[in-house]
Amino acid sequence: DGKRKVVVDKARLSSTLSLPKGRTLCARVIEGGILPHQSACEILPIALYCILSSPLPAAEGEDRLLRALTGLVLTVQPSVDPVILCSCLDMAVSVGNESDGEDVTKSKMANFTGSRSRMELLHSILSRGKAVCNEDESLSGTWWEKEKAFMALLQ
């Protein structure tokens, strides 16, 4: 059908985003449109996982990267694929469900709620995902289940 499949190397992206210069570079290529829109959308779930997995306070360059990702999610034309938005919720739920021997609710949820920029990205994913997934009948039920699982983590 002429479409190319974008494969994201999770380990490399994770190690890149663990460095201040890596976060800045990633934000710059998204903001400047250097990374094609579809490719930027494909890294979104893994980037979200890496960011939410890292402890607060936010590392240098994180806010810029979060603003770039939020802009990507909120872009209406071209829009982020609904399947990618579903994958983002999966990643957020998996971070929230990870246990590292501490009280999961306190440690992991603080990584979500302790940063305005992180919450803005999550809000944009939730609001945009609800809008685009409700238009697609095959995904509306799936989105509802994923959203319900995410909201359960916040309670």
PDB file of N, CA and C in Angstrom, residues 8-9 11 16 22 38 65 68 88 104 133 139 146 153 155:
ATOM      1  N   VAL A   8      10.566   2.112  16.327  1.00  0.00           N
ATOM      2  CA  VAL A   8      11.265   2.919  17.317  1.00  0.00           C
ATOM      3  C   VAL A   8      12.080   1.999  18.212  1.00  0.00           C
ATOM      4  N   ASP A   9      13.358   2.290  18.330  1.00  0.00           N
ATOM      5  CA  ASP A   9      14.242   1.538  19.213  1.00  0.00           C
ATOM      6  C   ASP A   9      14.074   2.105  20.625  1.00  0.00           C
ATOM      7  N   ALA A  11      15.165   1.240  23.579  1.00  0.00           N
ATOM      8  CA  ALA A  11      16.366   1.385  24.404  1.00  0.00           C
ATOM      9  C   ALA A  11      17.155   2.640  24.015  1.00  0.00           C
ATOM     10  N   THR A  16      18.630   8.240  25.034  1.00  0.00           N
ATOM     11  CA  THR A  16      18.727   9.608  24.515  1.00  0.00           C
ATOM     12  C   THR A  16      17.970  10.577  25.408  1.00  0.00           C
ATOM     13  N   GLY A  22      19.845  15.212  24.879  1.00  0.00           N
ATOM     14  CA  GLY A  22      18.948  14.333  24.129  1.00  0.00           C
ATOM     15  C   GLY A  22      17.519  14.838  24.169  1.00  0.00           C
ATOM     16  N   GLN A  38       4.534  11.911  11.187  1.00  0.00           N
ATOM     17  CA  GLN A  38       4.208  10.520  11.522  1.00  0.00           C
ATOM     18  C   GLN A  38       5.296   9.883  12.381  1.00  0.00           C
ATOM     19  N   LEU A  65      10.639  19.506  26.040  1.00  0.00           N
ATOM     20  CA  LEU A  65      10.208  18.287  25.351  1.00  0.00           C
ATOM     21  C   LEU A  65       8.717  18.040  25.569  1.00  0.00           C
ATOM     22  N   ALA A  68       6.724  20.351  23.417  1.00  0.00           N
ATOM     23  CA  ALA A  68       6.765  19.912  22.015  1.00  0.00           C
ATOM     24  C   ALA A  68       5.818  18.730  21.791  1.00  0.00           C
ATOM     25  N   CYS A  88      -0.458   5.537  24.095  1.00  0.00           N
ATOM     26  CA  CYS A  88       0.024   6.477  25.121  1.00  0.00           C
ATOM     27  C   CYS A  88      -0.655   6.203  26.460  1.00  0.00           C
ATOM     28  N   VAL A 104       2.992   2.149  45.545  1.00  0.00           N
ATOM     29  CA  VAL A 104       2.854   2.512  44.133  1.00  0.00           C
ATOM     30  C   VAL A 104       2.082   3.814  43.979  1.00  0.00           C
ATOM     31  N   CYS A 133     -10.977   9.145  19.066  1.00  0.00           N
ATOM     32  CA  CYS A 133     -11.369   7.737  19.197  1.00  0.00           C
ATOM     33  C   CYS A 133     -12.877   7.561  19.177  1.00  0.00           C
ATOM     34  N   LEU A 139     -12.630   1.947  17.805  1.00  0.00           N
ATOM     35  CA  LEU A 139     -11.762   2.309  18.932  1.00  0.00           C
ATOM     36  C   LEU A 139     -12.496   2.950  20.111  1.00  0.00           C
ATOM     37  N   LYS A 146      -9.452   2.015  28.340  1.00  0.00           N
ATOM     38  CA  LYS A 146      -8.123   2.515  28.689  1.00  0.00           C
ATOM     39  C   LYS A 146      -8.225   3.773  29.558  1.00  0.00           C
ATOM     40  N   LEU A 153      -6.201   4.889  38.356  1.00  0.00           N
ATOM     41  CA  LEU A 153      -4.891   5.143  38.976  1.00  0.00           C
ATOM     42  C   LEU A 153      -4.870   6.472  39.726  1.00  0.00           C
ATOM     43  N   GLN A 155      -7.263   7.865  41.366  1.00  0.00           N
ATOM     44  CA  GLN A 155      -8.113   7.900  42.563  1.00  0.00           C
ATOM     45  C   GLN A 155      -7.393   7.413  43.785  1.00  0.00           C
TER      46      GLN A 155
END
